[in-house]
Structure formats: structure tokens, C-alpha cells
XYZ file of C-alpha atoms in Angstrom:
654
model
C -16.682 6.014 9.260
C -16.959 7.764 5.679
C -14.326 10.299 6.567
C -11.817 7.553 8.205
C -12.322 5.427 4.843
C -11.557 8.587 2.856
C -8.683 9.668 5.221
C -7.360 6.274 4.783
C -7.535 5.947 0.960
C -6.096 9.494 0.468
C -2.989 8.376 2.397
C -2.612 5.186 0.581
C -3.534 6.296 -2.703
C -1.514 9.578 -2.966
C 1.541 8.568 -1.806
C 1.513 5.955 -4.428
C 2.245 7.892 -7.710
C 5.114 10.404 -7.578
C 8.136 8.731 -9.258
C 10.571 10.039 -7.553
C 14.300 8.587 -7.224
C 13.885 8.253 -3.522
C 10.965 5.976 -4.200
C 12.011 3.245 -6.405
C 11.863 -0.415 -5.478
C 14.888 -1.824 -3.395
C 17.905 -3.089 -5.889
C 16.251 -1.211 -8.732
C 15.757 -4.361 -10.630
C 13.897 -4.816 -13.733
C 13.927 -8.650 -14.843
C 12.413 -8.991 -18.464
C 10.221 -11.729 -17.343
C 7.330 -10.439 -19.375
C 5.074 -13.623 -17.971
C 1.995 -12.667 -19.589
C 3.309 -11.535 -22.761
C 5.535 -14.623 -23.221
C 2.736 -16.940 -22.377
C -0.274 -15.292 -24.749
C 0.115 -13.661 -28.021
C -2.644 -11.157 -28.816
C -4.084 -13.441 -31.125
C -4.500 -16.331 -28.324
C -5.682 -13.747 -26.100
C -8.175 -12.764 -28.782
C -9.109 -15.962 -29.431
C -9.734 -16.398 -25.751
C -11.758 -13.320 -24.845
C -15.646 -13.498 -24.293
C -17.586 -11.085 -26.486
C -18.980 -8.049 -24.898
C -22.601 -8.926 -25.208
C -21.704 -12.515 -23.433
C -19.494 -12.002 -20.498
C -21.268 -11.244 -17.261
C -18.394 -10.813 -14.268
C -21.481 -9.702 -11.983
C -24.951 -10.288 -10.843
C -27.252 -8.282 -13.591
C -30.824 -8.415 -11.798
C -31.715 -7.970 -8.084
C -32.910 -11.655 -7.858
C -29.396 -12.783 -8.797
C -27.700 -10.797 -6.338
C -30.028 -12.376 -3.543
C -29.040 -15.679 -4.457
C -25.521 -15.071 -4.393
C -24.914 -12.650 -1.519
C -25.462 -12.711 2.402
C -28.593 -10.948 2.964
C -26.774 -8.757 5.928
C -24.373 -7.460 3.261
C -26.984 -6.624 0.863
C -28.815 -4.475 3.609
C -25.591 -2.353 4.179
C -25.254 -1.922 0.543
C -28.889 -0.685 0.511
C -28.211 1.644 3.706
C -24.973 3.239 2.199
C -27.198 4.080 -1.058
C -29.899 5.635 0.966
C -27.372 7.755 2.783
C -25.653 8.879 -0.426
C -29.472 9.620 -1.597
C -29.450 12.449 1.049
C -26.162 14.054 0.325
C -25.649 16.668 -2.381
C -23.194 15.943 -4.869
C -19.911 17.594 -3.317
C -18.538 20.498 -5.622
C -15.178 20.576 -7.344
C -13.968 24.303 -8.027
C -11.396 25.346 -9.656
C -10.109 26.859 -6.425
C -10.103 23.364 -4.737
C -8.168 22.124 -7.715
C -5.391 24.990 -7.603
C -5.510 24.657 -3.327
C -2.541 22.047 -3.898
C -0.505 24.565 -5.465
C -1.368 27.036 -3.058
C -1.029 25.336 0.063
C 0.390 22.093 -0.557
C -3.007 20.440 0.892
C -4.807 17.534 -1.092
C -7.286 16.911 1.158
C -10.034 19.299 0.575
C -9.939 18.585 -3.417
C -9.478 14.813 -2.700
C -12.628 14.842 -0.090
C -15.079 16.280 -2.910
C -13.728 14.622 -5.554
C -13.335 10.848 -3.878
C -17.005 11.771 -2.311
C -18.707 12.047 -5.786
C -17.308 8.569 -6.488
C -18.174 7.052 -3.505
C -21.811 8.613 -3.782
C -21.821 7.183 -6.964
C -20.784 3.851 -6.445
C -23.084 3.694 -3.078
C -26.203 4.403 -5.168
C -25.273 2.056 -7.968
C -24.635 -0.921 -5.890
C -27.798 -0.057 -3.944
C -29.752 0.107 -7.031
C -28.424 -2.907 -8.313
C -29.269 -5.279 -5.460
C -32.530 -3.399 -4.884
C -33.886 -2.905 -8.368
C -36.723 -0.393 -7.721
C -35.341 2.764 -9.485
C -35.589 4.942 -6.357
C -31.715 5.759 -6.797
C -31.839 6.602 -10.524
C -32.178 9.929 -10.530
C -29.482 10.660 -8.378
C -27.078 8.505 -10.151
C -28.029 10.046 -13.365
C -26.882 13.568 -11.890
C -23.633 11.817 -10.420
C -22.762 10.258 -13.629
C -23.422 13.869 -15.588
C -21.348 15.495 -13.108
C -18.078 13.376 -13.181
C -18.518 13.108 -17.033
C -18.426 16.964 -16.676
C -14.997 17.099 -14.622
C -12.266 18.142 -16.946
C -9.520 16.035 -15.332
C -10.401 12.864 -13.182
C -7.184 12.647 -11.339
C -6.303 14.999 -8.469
C -3.969 17.647 -8.716
C -1.071 16.253 -7.346
C -0.559 14.255 -10.228
C -1.110 16.908 -12.931
C 3.060 16.877 -13.421
C 2.667 14.594 -15.929
C 0.789 17.098 -17.987
C 2.896 19.440 -20.038
C 1.687 22.687 -18.709
C 2.494 21.684 -15.223
C -0.070 23.895 -13.735
C -2.222 23.901 -10.715
C -5.210 23.376 -12.868
C -5.859 20.676 -15.669
C -4.609 21.262 -19.628
C -7.844 19.962 -21.215
C -5.860 19.735 -24.164
C -3.368 17.327 -23.065
C -5.070 14.524 -21.223
C -3.131 12.248 -18.737
C -4.029 9.285 -16.799
C -3.314 8.881 -12.944
C -4.547 6.369 -10.523
C -8.014 7.996 -9.649
C -8.597 9.004 -13.591
C -8.512 5.207 -14.157
C -10.313 4.450 -11.223
C -13.376 6.945 -12.188
C -13.390 5.196 -15.475
C -14.003 1.916 -13.576
C -16.562 3.531 -11.604
C -18.413 4.529 -14.342
C -17.428 1.028 -16.336
C -19.503 -0.630 -13.546
C -22.184 1.917 -13.513
C -22.758 1.195 -17.132
C -22.732 -2.483 -16.517
C -25.176 -2.779 -13.795
C -27.728 0.072 -14.889
C -26.937 0.576 -18.563
C -30.607 -0.448 -19.437
C -31.908 2.053 -16.903
C -29.842 4.955 -17.777
C -30.900 4.422 -21.798
C -34.761 5.017 -20.369
C -33.904 8.139 -18.840
C -31.616 9.304 -21.540
C -30.325 7.639 -24.862
C -27.103 10.299 -24.506
C -26.002 9.151 -20.997
C -23.867 5.737 -21.822
C -22.382 7.319 -24.963
C -21.297 10.188 -22.899
C -19.972 7.652 -20.375
C -17.872 5.909 -23.268
C -17.137 9.495 -24.859
C -15.378 10.955 -21.533
C -13.447 7.613 -20.669
C -12.063 7.254 -24.330
C -10.963 10.743 -24.638
C -9.530 11.137 -20.651
C -8.487 7.346 -20.454
C -7.965 5.213 -23.380
C -6.564 7.668 -26.221
C -4.000 9.083 -23.754
C -2.464 5.741 -23.154
C -1.507 5.644 -26.506
C 1.957 7.172 -25.811
C 2.718 4.981 -22.810
C 6.488 6.679 -22.717
C 5.344 9.632 -21.116
C 4.028 7.489 -17.857
C 6.453 6.291 -15.126
C 4.082 3.661 -14.117
C 4.720 2.239 -17.570
C 8.152 2.446 -17.806
C 10.332 -0.423 -19.123
C 13.698 0.526 -18.074
C 12.759 1.602 -14.310
C 11.041 -0.454 -11.571
C 7.354 0.452 -11.146
C 5.248 0.547 -8.038
C 1.938 -0.077 -6.729
C 0.393 2.477 -9.707
C 1.041 0.106 -12.153
C -1.121 -2.923 -11.389
C -3.756 -0.469 -9.299
C -4.386 1.389 -12.777
C -4.254 -1.974 -14.954
C -6.813 -3.251 -13.160
C -9.001 -0.261 -13.688
C -8.403 -0.155 -17.216
C -9.466 -3.559 -17.652
C -12.499 -3.321 -16.342
C -13.359 -0.021 -18.055
C -12.206 -1.192 -21.532
C -13.784 -4.853 -21.417
C -17.079 -3.849 -19.745
C -17.252 -0.125 -22.400
C -15.671 -0.421 -25.495
C -18.118 -1.857 -28.170
C -15.853 -2.009 -31.104
C -14.730 -5.616 -30.767
C -11.268 -4.870 -32.604
C -10.576 -2.358 -29.900
C -11.921 -3.975 -26.991
C -9.239 -6.609 -27.577
C -6.355 -4.590 -28.564
C -6.440 -2.788 -25.394
C -6.880 -5.290 -23.279
C -4.109 -7.365 -24.411
C -2.012 -4.088 -24.169
C -3.233 -3.044 -20.567
C -2.461 -7.475 -19.811
C 1.283 -6.351 -20.972
C 1.522 -2.882 -18.871
C 1.023 -5.621 -16.048
C 4.320 -7.414 -17.308
C 5.981 -4.387 -15.935
C 5.300 -4.691 -12.489
C 5.995 -8.310 -12.393
C 9.505 -7.393 -13.988
C 9.965 -5.269 -11.271
C 9.785 -7.692 -8.401
C 12.288 -9.441 -7.072
C 12.542 -12.919 -7.132
C 11.266 -12.958 -3.523
C 8.085 -11.184 -4.676
C 8.380 -8.960 -1.715
C 6.450 -5.649 -2.011
C 9.293 -3.080 -0.723
C 6.362 -0.705 -0.167
C 5.124 -2.349 2.635
C 1.889 -4.423 3.476
C -0.358 -1.272 3.396
C 0.639 -0.798 0.041
C 0.736 -4.525 -0.888
C -3.076 -4.085 -1.142
C -2.805 -1.641 -3.571
C -0.267 -3.087 -5.195
C -0.159 -7.242 -5.140
C -3.860 -7.478 -4.660
C -4.407 -5.072 -7.577
C -2.319 -7.239 -9.719
C -4.292 -10.154 -8.537
C -7.466 -7.902 -9.598
C -6.308 -7.697 -12.886
C -5.663 -11.597 -13.257
C -9.112 -12.378 -11.669
C -10.542 -9.816 -14.583
C -8.326 -11.475 -17.155
C -9.277 -14.976 -16.091
C -12.764 -14.050 -16.045
C -13.016 -12.631 -19.577
C -11.338 -15.371 -21.015
C -13.170 -18.254 -19.159
C -10.008 -19.066 -17.124
C -7.626 -19.572 -20.415
C -5.257 -16.411 -19.192
C -4.497 -17.949 -15.863
C -0.872 -17.360 -14.514
C -1.583 -18.169 -10.910
C 0.811 -21.539 -11.124
C 3.576 -19.160 -11.834
C 6.173 -19.037 -9.013
C 6.519 -15.328 -9.051
C 3.068 -14.375 -8.210
C 2.804 -17.436 -5.809
C 5.476 -15.607 -3.833
C 3.962 -11.981 -4.371
C 0.758 -13.485 -2.634
C 2.393 -15.053 0.055
C 4.521 -11.884 0.889
C 1.537 -10.402 3.171
C 1.365 -13.013 5.524
C 5.034 -13.166 6.243
C 4.915 -9.588 7.311
C 1.934 -10.065 9.785
C 2.768 -9.495 13.087
C -0.511 -9.817 14.977
C -3.858 -8.615 15.211
C -4.373 -5.561 12.867
C -0.159 -4.899 12.754
C 1.821 -5.334 10.215
C 5.598 -4.825 9.500
C 5.677 -1.082 8.547
C 9.007 0.083 7.318
C 9.115 3.067 4.776
C 5.787 4.643 4.316
C 3.590 1.533 5.277
C 0.998 2.138 8.004
C 1.459 0.204 10.788
C -1.989 -0.898 11.180
C -4.700 -2.161 8.866
C -7.656 -3.887 8.461
C -7.006 -6.660 6.133
C -9.284 -7.532 3.312
C -9.880 -11.088 4.331
C -12.321 -12.252 1.540
C -9.940 -10.781 -1.239
C -7.100 -12.530 0.660
C -8.965 -15.954 0.861
C -9.861 -15.794 -2.926
C -6.433 -14.826 -3.983
C -5.533 -17.901 -1.774
C -7.572 -20.270 -3.348
C -6.197 -18.939 -6.897
C -2.894 -19.776 -6.359
C -3.756 -22.789 -4.319
C -1.980 -21.578 -1.030
C -3.655 -22.457 2.159
C -1.732 -20.069 4.315
C -2.995 -17.286 2.228
C -6.899 -18.509 2.350
C -6.381 -19.300 6.244
C -5.146 -15.557 6.547
C -8.156 -14.811 4.621
C -11.018 -16.337 6.523
C -9.227 -15.233 9.907
C -8.920 -11.678 8.625
C -12.978 -11.713 7.551
C -13.693 -13.336 11.013
C -12.307 -10.629 12.581
C -12.691 -7.559 10.513
C -15.683 -8.137 8.435
C -16.310 -7.850 4.580
C -14.476 -5.136 2.870
C -17.436 -4.143 0.360
C -19.464 -1.209 -0.438
C -18.891 1.793 -2.701
C -16.422 3.819 -0.196
C -12.724 3.865 -1.219
C -11.169 1.873 -4.073
C -10.756 -1.418 -6.036
C -14.546 -1.758 -6.592
C -14.336 -4.533 -8.786
C -12.549 -6.581 -5.938
C -15.179 -5.384 -3.246
C -17.962 -6.604 -5.952
C -16.415 -9.951 -6.020
C -15.777 -9.976 -2.350
C -19.538 -9.244 -1.771
C -20.566 -12.287 -3.919
C -17.869 -14.261 -1.616
C -20.030 -13.810 1.381
C -22.567 -16.446 0.398
C -19.395 -18.882 0.010
C -17.804 -17.915 3.783
C -19.504 -17.176 7.177
C -17.682 -14.621 9.137
C -16.641 -16.764 12.058
C -14.649 -15.226 14.855
C -13.462 -18.155 16.023
C -11.042 -18.984 12.912
C -7.558 -19.167 13.468
C -4.508 -19.680 11.220
C -0.794 -20.795 11.808
C 1.388 -17.374 11.763
C 4.664 -17.510 10.229
C 7.677 -18.483 12.318
C 10.197 -16.756 10.410
C 10.962 -15.485 6.648
C 13.605 -13.774 5.010
C 12.966 -12.010 1.615
C 16.260 -11.674 0.135
C 15.769 -9.409 -2.817
C 14.076 -6.607 -0.435
C 16.254 -7.869 2.608
C 13.601 -7.872 5.085
C 13.895 -10.454 7.847
C 10.741 -11.238 10.211
C 10.703 -13.864 13.215
C 8.613 -14.230 16.562
C 9.580 -16.546 19.379
C 7.359 -19.004 21.479
C 7.377 -16.204 24.370
C 5.826 -13.446 22.251
C 7.974 -11.277 21.205
C 8.306 -10.410 17.376
C 11.155 -8.786 15.455
C 11.339 -7.501 12.098
C 14.650 -6.014 10.777
C 15.649 -5.006 7.125
C 18.956 -3.860 5.054
C 18.441 -2.476 1.669
C 19.149 0.664 0.723
C 17.855 4.652 0.876
C 16.329 4.628 -2.315
C 13.592 2.305 -2.083
C 9.635 3.040 -3.270
C 8.363 5.125 -0.471
C 11.980 5.283 0.945
C 12.756 6.295 4.535
C 16.271 6.814 5.376
C 16.349 3.558 7.303
C 18.987 0.999 6.491
C 19.676 -1.327 9.636
C 16.309 -0.351 11.198
C 14.435 -2.803 13.521
C 10.894 -3.053 15.334
C 9.941 -5.424 18.346
C 6.557 -6.186 19.170
C 5.419 -8.045 22.539
C 2.483 -10.268 22.606
C 0.983 -8.383 19.285
C 1.848 -5.253 20.770
C 4.124 -2.160 19.652
C 7.200 -1.790 21.470
C 10.127 -0.613 19.142
C 8.442 0.968 16.568
C 9.241 2.611 13.169
C 6.949 5.594 13.728
C 5.556 5.552 10.355
C 4.587 8.720 7.996
C 2.577 11.307 8.840
C 0.058 13.147 6.225
C 0.707 13.267 2.827
C 1.121 17.099 1.336
C 3.118 18.633 -1.609
C 6.459 18.682 0.547
C 6.486 14.801 1.331
C 7.361 14.058 -2.792
C 9.070 16.701 -2.920
C 13.190 17.562 -2.639
C 11.971 18.712 1.223
C 11.026 15.184 1.750
C 13.696 14.486 4.283
C 13.204 17.306 5.826
C 10.385 15.832 7.893
C 11.677 14.089 10.835
C 9.466 10.604 10.276
C 11.477 10.050 6.679
C 15.199 10.594 8.698
C 17.441 8.120 10.130
C 17.870 10.105 13.345
C 14.266 8.897 14.001
C 14.698 5.697 13.357
C 16.331 2.843 15.737
C 19.546 3.440 14.441
C 23.062 5.464 15.244
C 23.307 8.975 14.941
C 27.353 8.989 14.313
C 29.116 12.521 14.959
C 25.262 14.167 14.738
C 24.867 12.540 11.449
C 22.130 10.279 9.753
C 21.814 8.713 6.601
C 21.007 10.275 3.392
C 19.064 9.419 0.606
C 20.252 7.893 -2.432
C 20.692 3.926 -3.594
C 24.510 4.326 -2.581
C 23.600 4.562 0.790
C 23.166 1.201 1.086
C 24.048 -1.893 3.646
C 26.663 -4.308 2.664
C 27.497 -7.940 3.566
C 24.005 -8.873 4.314
C 23.645 -12.257 5.732
C 20.658 -14.024 7.098
C 20.493 -16.698 9.549
C 17.819 -18.945 10.383
C 17.897 -21.967 13.022
C 15.646 -23.492 15.475
C 17.457 -21.541 18.331
C 17.959 -17.867 16.690
C 16.900 -15.733 13.893
C 19.454 -12.955 12.863
C 20.507 -10.497 10.221
C 24.164 -9.502 9.784
C 24.989 -6.088 7.658
C 27.630 -3.344 7.478
C 25.347 -0.211 7.277
C 28.650 1.863 7.098
C 27.674 2.723 3.766
C 24.415 4.242 4.604
C 26.448 6.887 6.180
C 27.696 10.072 4.474
C 31.563 10.454 4.245
C 31.669 13.111 6.677
C 30.531 10.601 9.095
C 33.644 9.124 9.549
C 32.349 5.646 9.248
C 34.920 2.854 8.253
C 32.496 -0.082 9.041
C 29.383 -0.852 11.280
C 28.589 -4.193 11.669
C 25.444 -4.405 13.094
C 23.771 -7.889 14.124
C 20.110 -8.139 14.794
C 18.895 -11.313 16.561
C 15.948 -12.986 17.750
C 17.394 -15.441 20.602
C 14.782 -17.761 21.101
C 17.153 -19.818 23.376
C 16.791 -16.487 25.830
C 13.569 -15.409 24.623
C 15.350 -11.954 23.880
C 15.846 -9.769 20.955
C 19.874 -8.707 20.814
C 21.247 -5.733 18.974
C 25.133 -5.808 18.936
C 27.224 -2.970 16.925
C 30.826 -3.374 15.957
C 32.183 -0.477 14.556
C 35.367 1.200 13.367
C 35.462 5.112 12.499
C 38.168 7.276 10.851
C 38.975 9.141 14.342
C 37.520 9.463 17.609
C 33.641 10.652 17.209
C 32.494 14.173 18.652
C 29.545 12.493 19.402
C 27.957 9.110 19.166
C 24.083 8.238 19.864
C 21.557 5.179 19.275
C 17.783 5.855 19.069
C 14.988 3.842 19.814
C 11.371 5.069 19.161
C 8.821 4.049 21.105
C 4.798 4.244 21.784
C 5.401 2.449 25.140
C 5.334 4.653 28.500
C 9.039 4.940 29.023
C 10.569 4.765 32.688
C 14.059 5.491 32.637
C 14.757 5.883 36.564
C 16.739 2.458 36.785
C 20.537 2.856 35.031
C 21.413 0.158 32.510
C 17.374 -0.754 32.347
C 14.806 1.309 30.551
C 11.288 -0.198 31.262
C 8.468 -0.072 28.502
C 5.112 -0.778 29.596
C 2.454 -1.273 26.447
C -0.871 -0.071 26.393
C -1.709 -3.445 27.504
C 0.123 -3.004 30.537
C 3.125 -5.376 29.248
C 6.231 -4.401 30.463
C 9.567 -4.699 28.604
C 12.888 -4.362 29.567
C 15.650 -2.618 27.032
C 18.873 -3.148 28.720
C 21.822 -1.231 28.103
C 25.444 -0.413 30.002
C 24.991 2.541 31.989
C 28.650 3.175 32.334
C 28.844 3.864 28.377
C 25.577 5.489 27.952
C 23.003 8.478 28.984
C 19.455 8.462 28.670
C 17.209 11.148 27.330
C 13.731 11.315 26.219
C 11.794 13.659 23.510
C 8.541 13.998 21.977
C 8.701 14.422 18.237
C 6.505 17.144 16.866
C 2.720 16.656 16.156
C 2.243 19.980 14.973
C 2.040 21.081 10.947
C 0.361 19.711 7.926
C 2.405 16.537 7.725
C 2.295 15.719 11.200
C -1.332 15.849 12.317
C -1.945 11.754 11.885
C 0.776 11.550 14.585
C -1.936 12.420 16.998
C -4.121 9.520 16.556
C -1.797 6.804 14.910
C -0.881 4.138 17.457
C -4.187 4.851 19.066
C -3.488 7.747 20.336
C -0.443 6.786 21.908
C 2.727 9.531 21.613
C 5.682 8.517 19.603
C 8.692 9.030 22.186
C 12.295 8.946 20.662
C 14.719 7.906 23.051
C 18.165 8.995 22.861
C 21.209 6.973 24.419
C 24.102 9.113 24.123
C 27.657 7.809 24.359
C 29.931 8.710 27.557
C 32.963 7.128 26.124
C 34.015 7.959 22.594
C 36.128 5.879 20.891
C 37.478 5.477 17.584
C 36.832 1.762 17.678
C 34.068 0.232 19.667
C 31.331 -2.898 20.545
C 28.024 -2.208 22.210
C 24.739 -4.232 22.580
C 21.436 -3.542 23.591
C 18.805 -6.514 24.692
C 14.970 -6.380 24.781
C 13.304 -8.944 26.707
C 10.094 -9.399 28.413
C 9.807 -8.175 32.090
């Protein structure tokens, strides 16, 4: 289980950092709302801030834990601590740090580095809730080992340093996601067990502060060197994810009241830069799995600020914050499936307790209901493994408020249109689900996929975005689009004259129009600008529609090329079993044995299938993604090559 958690956390987290042009939010808007800074001056914030010795956001004694937490969850916490107690501290060597530049592999270093922090947090929580001192020696050694590290981040993020070497430059400390996470872990350790550490040695807690100040607080005095703090370019999940950890570290560790208040206010202002990067629809162009590190981390930061000011810093009534929160249920398909355009994962176990708390904060009963349902289905997201530890501690405390009830249901959204990120979702009464999008090819964690769509039937994947593979050095380099899963040729799109879509904001959709009625939900767009000039496309008007009257998904293309094409293909990606034996009808059978028909004109198209490679470092995850079902690429090749034409495809449940 720990390996799975590490792998998922690694994939989500490592992807978030590289600020390439191809990974900027849709429409690349920066709207200087400055919601927090406009509402709270520094003096008002400082006045509202609870002094360090009076702020107690979490229980401080085992008795308090027992009175506020589900006993079953406390038993899990202690068991995880006992398991951590049996493990040696992972060794982080120079060779492991250099592994990224030598091989492109990220996972070997991450397993050791993240393993240290997971072990420490499991030990800390176990000691905090039990209170018998039996974990303290191991905690002491783990704290000291982490403090001894030159750099708290990962080698893939050393590009922010001037040396740009495979090894960190001790004279040029910089802050990345995992440096901030480490500061958060040590701050929680100090909060829960500071008095016990003092008894072991009076030098441990000063060392925690010294290293956090040197590695995190001081390097942030030059914010211009960090892309995730840009005031002119959009920022992604790095910003709220880091800020939430900065806030907990500063507010729990900094004893100088003036510096504590100044830092916290600055970090709060940093958070505005994420809100400024969102469109008015509040949508997350990185996708739902990244929303849990982005919008949800923004909530983590707001919850910390609310707690540390006794509720005086509170922007939950802001319309953008409410829309940011609502995004996640607008892109929920069914069970643990979510819409997965770009690098987002198709499957994730949603954090029900956090969703419930966020829903209560913004007074959105639909979000709270999703949270209660998710908690009932998937259980509590708590403990020391993974990231967003302050969130998980608050989750732990919420278990006394909610009971895990698998009979909980919630009303799923019938349709949604997110106008800034240009994502449309819709479902029919007979179980068909459609999601499609326009946008451009310079979105955050971009795939070249303007005009792509996905279809599910009764909660099972039929036509899919294959998703992303394992992250390596190649994933966020100029070679990114050599990987098949990022290419439009491996999305549900046309291939014109052998060409797919390139990367870049200029490769976009135009004339985008959504239409929502009781009988149909559709998205119309001209995807011609998404293709290079060499493809010779004058216009390619695509209409993606959920026809509720006919219980069908309809894809209609009306195109004009500069001349008769040499080749024309339409791609469909699926994880179903594929039967092409009947001309004009492809039968797709889901893992649950449901049959879905993809109809086409057999006079116009020939059909072939192929299995994209799963060999190589970047593709290993495709062996287990989609519950082990292989990704199949269906290729329809035009028999009737014309400069102008119309064609359509219809998807129905058989």
C-alpha cells in the first residue's frame, strides 16, 4: 500500500513543478483580483493573528485526540507508527541525487526522500495520539537525518538554482514543492512533540527552525526567481500547494512575532497569484487529480489562515472561491472516475473528508454531499503517507463528526460548461457520459488535444483519453511531445495529411459555442487552427453532442482543406475489447461486459487497431492503468479523399 501511495504522490507531485510554456493555464489569463490583499491590509492581518503561544489548531494531548477522533482511525495511526518503527531510515546519497541527470529516473531518489518524511510523520502522529514515548527515539533520529540534508526538494527541481547541477548547491538554497512539504512536516513535529524533544536535547528544536529558516523562509525573500510566484504569468498547483505548507511552517515555528506576522501576510499575498491565474469559471485546466493539489491546497491555506486569525480572514463567500470549489463535482463521472484531459489521472480516490469540510466552508451542499459520499465509499484520507499533512490532520479530527456510511448518495451534475477552460460535461438518463473540450495546446500539463472527447457508459470507460505515463526527465523537456500519450495522434481526433496538432498557444480552437437544452448538450468549435499550416486545413468544424432524445453521442465533422488530402484518419482510443467484424459498426465491450456501438460509414472508412507501446520508462504505468486493460488505438482511414467533406460517428449503448 505504501508503494502505491508513494507512486501516486510522486506522479502527481513531480508533474506539477516544471513551468514550461506548454504547461501554462488555458487562455494564459492573469486577472489582478488580489482577493486577499484587497480585503486585508497587513496591519489588520497582524492584529487578527493569534499569538504563537495561544494558537492550538490541533490536539496537544493523547486525551484530547481520543475525545475528538474516531477510535478506529486512531488505531490505524498507531499501527502505521509501529510499522514505521521497524524500518531503517532510508539513505539519501549523492548518487541518488545524481540519478535524475544520469538516467532521467525520478523514482529511486523519491522513494528514499519521501520515505523519510512518511516515516517521520507516521511516527509523530502515533506518538501524538498515544503519548507513551515509545516512538520518540526514532522520531529524534528521523528529524536529525532530515535536518542534515543539503536540499529538501527533488533533483528534478534544481533548475531554479544557478548551478543547475545534478547535486544541490548548498550556497544557493531554493524552494520547491517538497522543500515546503518538509518544512510542514517538521513544523507539525515541533508542534505535537516539541516539549518531548526538548527533554531529549535542547538543540533539536532550534535546529529544526534554523534549517527551515535557511532552506525555506530566507530563500523566499527573492520571490522573482520562482515561476510559481509570478505576477505576470499564470501559476499552477505549485503555488497553493507550497503556500499551504509555508503558512503552517511559519505560524508554528516562527517565535519572532513581527517576522511571523510579516511572513504569514506575504505568504497569504502569494496565494492571490493563484486566484489571479484562474478564469472566472474557477476551472482547473490541470484536471481533477491536480485540483486536489491546487484548489484543494488553496482551501488548505485558507483554512490555516481562518484558524490562525480566529475566523477573521475568511473569503469563502467570494464567488471565484465558490466556483473553484464546485469544479471538482462538475467533472466527476462515476465511482472513482473523473474527467482526465491533459496529464490528469482518470481514476482517483477522492478525499471525502476534505470535500465535506470545503463544502461546509463555502456553503455548497453539493460539494459536502460529494464529500460524504466519497468518505462512505473510499474511507478517510489521513495518516503520515503522502502530502498535504495539515489537511490530513484536520480530516482525522473530522472523523468524529462524520460516520462512514456507504449508503450515502449525492445528485450528480447533469451537465456543466466551464467557459474559460472550455470544458463541457453531460450525462444522459440511460447512463452515457460525455466530456469534451476546446482550448489550446499550451495549457497546464498540456497534451495536444484540442477538440478531444471521452465517453463512458454506466460509469465505465469506453472512449478515453489514455492519460499520461510515468514522469521522467523527458516528460518536461523539449522531448515531451515525442511521447505518444501527449500527441494528438493518440487522442480522439483527426490526423490530417499524416499530421497531428503541435504544441503552443497559437494552436487552438476558434468559434467555440456551447449549447445546453433539455434534449441535447453540445460543443461546437473550429479546430483548424490547432493544426500546422502544412496540414492544409482551412476549417474543421467539429460538433460533439450528447443527444438525449436518441440516447447517443454524436461526433460531426464538416471540413474544408486547401486541396485533396494524401491521407485522412480519425482516431478513437479505448480500453474496451474491440470487435471490428461488422462493417459500419465497432462493438466495444467494457470490463463489466456492457456493449457499446460506434457506428461509421463503411463506404467511407476502413478500420484497423493497434496497441501503443507500454515498454520504456515513461510507459510502465500503462501496464496497470485502467485496471490493467490495454489501451487500444482504433484507426479509421478514409477511402474517399476529398478537399471538402462531412462525416459523423454515433456512439450508443447496444
